[in-house]
PDB file of C-alpha atoms in Angstrom:
ATOM      1  CA  MET A   1       7.051 -33.127  78.901  1.00  0.00           C
ATOM      2  CA  PHE A   2       4.930 -31.633  75.886  1.00  0.00           C
ATOM      3  CA  GLN A   3       8.288 -30.557  74.517  1.00  0.00           C
ATOM      4  CA  ARG A   4      10.022 -33.907  74.509  1.00  0.00           C
ATOM      5  CA  ILE A   5       6.902 -35.785  72.802  1.00  0.00           C
ATOM      6  CA  LYS A   6       6.914 -32.609  70.255  1.00  0.00           C
ATOM      7  CA  CYS A   7      10.575 -32.852  69.384  1.00  0.00           C
ATOM      8  CA  SER A   8      10.694 -36.627  69.159  1.00  0.00           C
ATOM      9  CA  ILE A   9       7.733 -36.517  66.726  1.00  0.00           C
ATOM     10  CA  ILE A  10       9.101 -34.164  64.330  1.00  0.00           C
ATOM     11  CA  PHE A  11      12.651 -36.465  65.020  1.00  0.00           C
ATOM     12  CA  LEU A  12      10.445 -39.436  63.472  1.00  0.00           C
ATOM     13  CA  LEU A  13       9.038 -37.553  60.624  1.00  0.00           C
ATOM     14  CA  LEU A  14      12.323 -36.037  59.492  1.00  0.00           C
ATOM     15  CA  LEU A  15      13.951 -39.259  59.785  1.00  0.00           C
ATOM     16  CA  VAL A  16      10.943 -41.080  57.619  1.00  0.00           C
ATOM     17  CA  VAL A  17      11.076 -38.126  54.917  1.00  0.00           C
ATOM     18  CA  ILE A  18      15.305 -38.504  54.624  1.00  0.00           C
ATOM     19  CA  SER A  19      14.873 -42.554  54.730  1.00  0.00           C
ATOM     20  CA  CYS A  20      12.218 -42.406  51.950  1.00  0.00           C
ATOM     21  CA  ASN A  21      13.656 -39.951  49.529  1.00  0.00           C
ATOM     22  CA  LYS A  22      15.313 -42.036  46.830  1.00  0.00           C
ATOM     23  CA  LYS A  23      18.395 -40.345  45.552  1.00  0.00           C
ATOM     24  CA  SER A  24      17.521 -38.790  41.908  1.00  0.00           C
ATOM     25  CA  ASP A  25      20.552 -37.387  39.452  1.00  0.00           C
ATOM     26  CA  PHE A  26      18.469 -34.644  38.592  1.00  0.00           C
ATOM     27  CA  THR A  27      15.353 -32.536  40.332  1.00  0.00           C
ATOM     28  CA  SER A  28      14.393 -29.247  39.723  1.00  0.00           C
ATOM     29  CA  TYR A  29      10.271 -27.454  39.436  1.00  0.00           C
ATOM     30  CA  TYR A  30       8.688 -24.538  38.044  1.00  0.00           C
ATOM     31  CA  THR A  31       6.185 -22.904  40.585  1.00  0.00           C
ATOM     32  CA  LEU A  32       3.200 -21.802  39.002  1.00  0.00           C
ATOM     33  CA  GLY A  33       1.379 -18.831  39.135  1.00  0.00           C
ATOM     34  CA  ILE A  34      -2.655 -18.386  39.513  1.00  0.00           C
ATOM     35  CA  GLU A  35      -3.023 -18.953  35.932  1.00  0.00           C
ATOM     36  CA  GLY A  36      -1.407 -21.957  36.076  1.00  0.00           C
ATOM     37  CA  MET A  37       0.658 -24.020  33.286  1.00  0.00           C
ATOM     38  CA  SER A  38       1.416 -21.752  30.013  1.00  0.00           C
ATOM     39  CA  SER A  39       1.199 -23.925  26.890  1.00  0.00           C
ATOM     40  CA  LYS A  40       4.536 -22.418  26.372  1.00  0.00           C
ATOM     41  CA  PRO A  41       7.582 -25.034  26.853  1.00  0.00           C
ATOM     42  CA  TYR A  42       8.882 -25.136  30.405  1.00  0.00           C
ATOM     43  CA  VAL A  43      12.954 -25.230  29.850  1.00  0.00           C
ATOM     44  CA  PHE A  44      15.037 -28.003  32.062  1.00  0.00           C
ATOM     45  CA  GLU A  45      18.812 -27.651  31.443  1.00  0.00           C
ATOM     46  CA  LEU A  46      20.869 -30.554  32.271  1.00  0.00           C
ATOM     47  CA  SER A  47      24.241 -29.315  30.723  1.00  0.00           C
ATOM     48  CA  ASN A  48      25.835 -28.322  34.437  1.00  0.00           C
ATOM     49  CA  ILE A  49      25.108 -32.062  35.234  1.00  0.00           C
ATOM     50  CA  SER A  50      27.296 -34.656  35.354  1.00  0.00           C
ATOM     51  CA  PHE A  51      25.403 -37.996  33.812  1.00  0.00           C
ATOM     52  CA  GLU A  52      27.079 -41.731  33.837  1.00  0.00           C
ATOM     53  CA  SER A  53      27.523 -43.610  30.830  1.00  0.00           C
ATOM     54  CA  LYS A  54      24.142 -45.547  32.100  1.00  0.00           C
ATOM     55  CA  PRO A  55      21.199 -45.547  31.627  1.00  0.00           C
ATOM     56  CA  TYR A  56      18.218 -43.148  33.317  1.00  0.00           C
ATOM     57  CA  ASN A  57      14.552 -42.821  34.207  1.00  0.00           C
ATOM     58  CA  PHE A  58      13.189 -39.704  32.996  1.00  0.00           C
ATOM     59  CA  PHE A  59       9.445 -38.577  35.430  1.00  0.00           C
ATOM     60  CA  VAL A  60       7.315 -35.520  35.072  1.00  0.00           C
ATOM     61  CA  HIS A  61       6.238 -33.956  38.203  1.00  0.00           C
ATOM     62  CA  LEU A  62       2.773 -32.378  38.258  1.00  0.00           C
ATOM     63  CA  ARG A  63       1.274 -30.669  41.186  1.00  0.00           C
ATOM     64  CA  ASN A  64      -2.452 -29.791  40.954  1.00  0.00           C
ATOM     65  CA  ASP A  65      -5.240 -28.322  43.250  1.00  0.00           C
ATOM     66  CA  ASN A  66      -9.065 -28.792  43.027  1.00  0.00           C
ATOM     67  CA  SER A  67      -9.228 -26.178  40.641  1.00  0.00           C
ATOM     68  CA  TYR A  68      -7.600 -28.011  37.684  1.00  0.00           C
ATOM     69  CA  ALA A  69     -10.638 -28.989  35.650  1.00  0.00           C
ATOM     70  CA  PHE A  70      -9.769 -31.760  33.512  1.00  0.00           C
ATOM     71  CA  ASN A  71      -9.405 -35.617  34.626  1.00  0.00           C
ATOM     72  CA  ASN A  72      -6.177 -36.046  32.750  1.00  0.00           C
ATOM     73  CA  ILE A  73      -3.569 -33.893  30.920  1.00  0.00           C
ATOM     74  CA  PHE A  74      -1.678 -34.215  27.597  1.00  0.00           C
ATOM     75  CA  LEU A  75       1.799 -33.190  27.582  1.00  0.00           C
ATOM     76  CA  ILE A  76       4.653 -33.034  25.032  1.00  0.00           C
ATOM     77  CA  CYS A  77       7.822 -33.996  26.400  1.00  0.00           C
ATOM     78  CA  SER A  78      10.779 -33.289  24.327  1.00  0.00           C
ATOM     79  CA  LEU A  79      15.155 -33.928  24.627  1.00  0.00           C
ATOM     80  CA  LYS A  80      17.060 -31.860  23.226  1.00  0.00           C
ATOM     81  CA  VAL A  81      20.941 -31.433  22.201  1.00  0.00           C
ATOM     82  CA  ALA A  82      21.549 -28.027  21.164  1.00  0.00           C
ATOM     83  CA  ASP A  83      19.220 -27.352  18.935  1.00  0.00           C
ATOM     84  CA  GLU A  84      18.906 -30.767  17.685  1.00  0.00           C
ATOM     85  CA  LEU A  85      15.649 -32.913  19.016  1.00  0.00           C
ATOM     86  CA  VAL A  86      16.703 -36.009  20.293  1.00  0.00           C
ATOM     87  CA  LEU A  87      13.105 -37.251  21.387  1.00  0.00           C
ATOM     88  CA  GLN A  88       9.821 -36.364  21.575  1.00  0.00           C
ATOM     89  CA  ASP A  89       7.005 -37.543  22.929  1.00  0.00           C
ATOM     90  CA  THR A  90       2.580 -36.623  23.296  1.00  0.00           C
ATOM     91  CA  LEU A  91       1.729 -38.324  26.526  1.00  0.00           C
ATOM     92  CA  GLU A  92      -1.360 -38.787  28.203  1.00  0.00           C
ATOM     93  CA  TYR A  93      -1.784 -39.202  32.133  1.00  0.00           C
ATOM     94  CA  ALA A  94      -4.765 -40.065  33.627  1.00  0.00           C
ATOM     95  CA  MET A  95      -5.124 -37.186  36.822  1.00  0.00           C
ATOM     96  CA  ALA A  96      -8.389 -38.246  38.316  1.00  0.00           C
ATOM     97  CA  ARG A  97     -10.292 -41.408  39.181  1.00  0.00           C
ATOM     98  CA  PRO A  98     -13.481 -42.212  37.352  1.00  0.00           C
ATOM     99  CA  ASP A  99     -15.498 -41.179  40.551  1.00  0.00           C
ATOM    100  CA  GLY A 100     -13.133 -37.577  40.461  1.00  0.00           C
ATOM    101  CA  THR A 101     -10.458 -38.389  43.273  1.00  0.00           C
ATOM    102  CA  TRP A 102      -7.380 -37.101  42.304  1.00  0.00           C
ATOM    103  CA  LEU A 103      -4.702 -39.312  41.588  1.00  0.00           C
ATOM    104  CA  GLY A 104      -1.456 -38.489  42.889  1.00  0.00           C
ATOM    105  CA  ASP A 105       0.176 -38.064  47.030  1.00  0.00           C
ATOM    106  CA  GLY A 106      -0.859 -35.650  49.203  1.00  0.00           C
ATOM    107  CA  PHE A 107      -2.413 -34.622  52.301  1.00  0.00           C
ATOM    108  CA  THR A 108      -4.422 -30.807  51.254  1.00  0.00           C
ATOM    109  CA  GLU A 109      -6.303 -30.463  48.055  1.00  0.00           C
ATOM    110  CA  VAL A 110      -2.442 -30.144  46.503  1.00  0.00           C
ATOM    111  CA  LYS A 111      -2.059 -34.002  44.953  1.00  0.00           C
ATOM    112  CA  GLU A 112       1.512 -34.247  43.202  1.00  0.00           C
ATOM    113  CA  SER A 113       1.755 -37.031  40.604  1.00  0.00           C
ATOM    114  CA  LYS A 114       5.130 -38.310  39.098  1.00  0.00           C
ATOM    115  CA  LEU A 115       4.478 -39.615  35.588  1.00  0.00           C
ATOM    116  CA  TRP A 116       6.799 -41.672  33.882  1.00  0.00           C
ATOM    117  CA  TRP A 117       8.030 -40.730  30.427  1.00  0.00           C
ATOM    118  CA  LYS A 118      10.841 -42.473  29.195  1.00  0.00           C
ATOM    119  CA  GLU A 119      13.165 -45.692  30.925  1.00  0.00           C
ATOM    120  CA  GLY A 120      16.437 -46.570  30.434  1.00  0.00           C
ATOM    121  CA  ILE A 121      17.952 -43.556  28.174  1.00  0.00           C
ATOM    122  CA  PHE A 122      21.549 -43.045  27.868  1.00  0.00           C
ATOM    123  CA  ILE A 123      22.179 -39.075  28.555  1.00  0.00           C
ATOM    124  CA  PRO A 124      23.884 -37.671  25.257  1.00  0.00           C
ATOM    125  CA  GLU A 125      27.392 -36.124  26.670  1.00  0.00           C
ATOM    126  CA  SER A 126      27.294 -33.290  23.647  1.00  0.00           C
ATOM    127  CA  LYS A 127      25.961 -30.172  25.192  1.00  0.00           C
ATOM    128  CA  PRO A 128      23.626 -27.970  25.793  1.00  0.00           C
ATOM    129  CA  LEU A 129      21.653 -30.541  26.954  1.00  0.00           C
ATOM    130  CA  VAL A 130      17.802 -29.847  27.517  1.00  0.00           C
ATOM    131  CA  VAL A 131      14.103 -30.864  28.523  1.00  0.00           C
ATOM    132  CA  GLU A 132      10.852 -29.097  27.220  1.00  0.00           C
ATOM    133  CA  ILE A 133       8.029 -29.616  28.798  1.00  0.00           C
ATOM    134  CA  SER A 134       4.850 -28.112  27.555  1.00  0.00           C
ATOM    135  CA  HIS A 135       0.883 -29.064  27.731  1.00  0.00           C
ATOM    136  CA  ALA A 136      -1.415 -29.564  25.018  1.00  0.00           C
ATOM    137  CA  MET A 137      -4.997 -29.472  26.277  1.00  0.00           C
ATOM    138  CA  ARG A 138      -7.670 -28.579  24.857  1.00  0.00           C
ATOM    139  CA  ASN A 139     -11.648 -27.604  25.383  1.00  0.00           C
ATOM    140  CA  SER A 140     -14.099 -30.572  23.686  1.00  0.00           C
ATOM    141  CA  GLY A 141     -14.743 -29.489  20.298  1.00  0.00           C
ATOM    142  CA  ASN A 142     -12.578 -26.890  20.306  1.00  0.00           C
ATOM    143  CA  ILE A 143      -9.054 -26.870  17.834  1.00  0.00           C
ATOM    144  CA  LYS A 144      -8.003 -23.770  19.794  1.00  0.00           C
ATOM    145  CA  GLY A 145      -5.580 -25.448  22.578  1.00  0.00           C
ATOM    146  CA  ILE A 146      -6.476 -23.714  25.992  1.00  0.00           C
ATOM    147  CA  SER A 147      -2.966 -20.992  26.993  1.00  0.00           C
ATOM    148  CA  ASN A 148      -3.135 -21.214  30.777  1.00  0.00           C
ATOM    149  CA  LEU A 149      -3.924 -24.552  32.291  1.00  0.00           C
ATOM    150  CA  GLU A 150      -5.748 -23.438  35.523  1.00  0.00           C
ATOM    151  CA  GLY A 151      -4.957 -25.467  38.477  1.00  0.00           C
ATOM    152  CA  ILE A 152      -1.742 -26.748  37.762  1.00  0.00           C
ATOM    153  CA  VAL A 153       0.209 -25.334  40.527  1.00  0.00           C
ATOM    154  CA  SER A 154       3.856 -26.602  39.400  1.00  0.00           C
ATOM    155  CA  VAL A 155       6.023 -28.846  37.059  1.00  0.00           C
ATOM    156  CA  GLY A 156       8.980 -30.569  37.408  1.00  0.00           C
ATOM    157  CA  LEU A 157      11.614 -32.846  36.128  1.00  0.00           C
ATOM    158  CA  ASN A 158      13.317 -35.671  37.543  1.00  0.00           C
ATOM    159  CA  VAL A 159      16.152 -37.844  36.466  1.00  0.00           C
ATOM    160  CA  GLU A 160      17.244 -41.147  38.447  1.00  0.00           C
ATOM    161  CA  ALA A 161      20.139 -43.373  37.574  1.00  0.00           C
ATOM    162  CA  LEU A 162      18.211 -47.161  36.540  1.00  0.00           C
ATOM    163  CA  ASP A 163      19.673 -49.645  39.413  1.00  0.00           C
ATOM    164  CA  LYS A 164      20.199 -52.555  37.588  1.00  0.00           C
TER     165      LYS A 164
END
């Protein structure tokens, strides 16, 4: 009896996860060590992916744990074709509510945030195509940036076709 209930629960959870997962055209993550997110760029190569001639949305995924010391994050996101910079943005995202509660999804101390970067971008057909993501955090009153941002456990990129 218990085995049947256990199998039913696992099947239902699997069904929910599969049905809720929106198809993305590209998703990739870097799992980071205990030192956290380096200030050096994380490079996501899109060259082997075939994109149609339609607009795409770009998202940055960050997973943080309770050792993250800030309530926000500054990211520098770049799209490059060969060595030519196509677009670059410096972005600020809230990571916590004013009361200190983490934003993002997750049931444990690790929270994942899906952060909007660009909407409706037509991806160039030229290759190689690369996205670079780095952080631009520093301590208040300090000119020098933080070399390793503890508490960020993974960084990812997601590219989804814009449904019109």
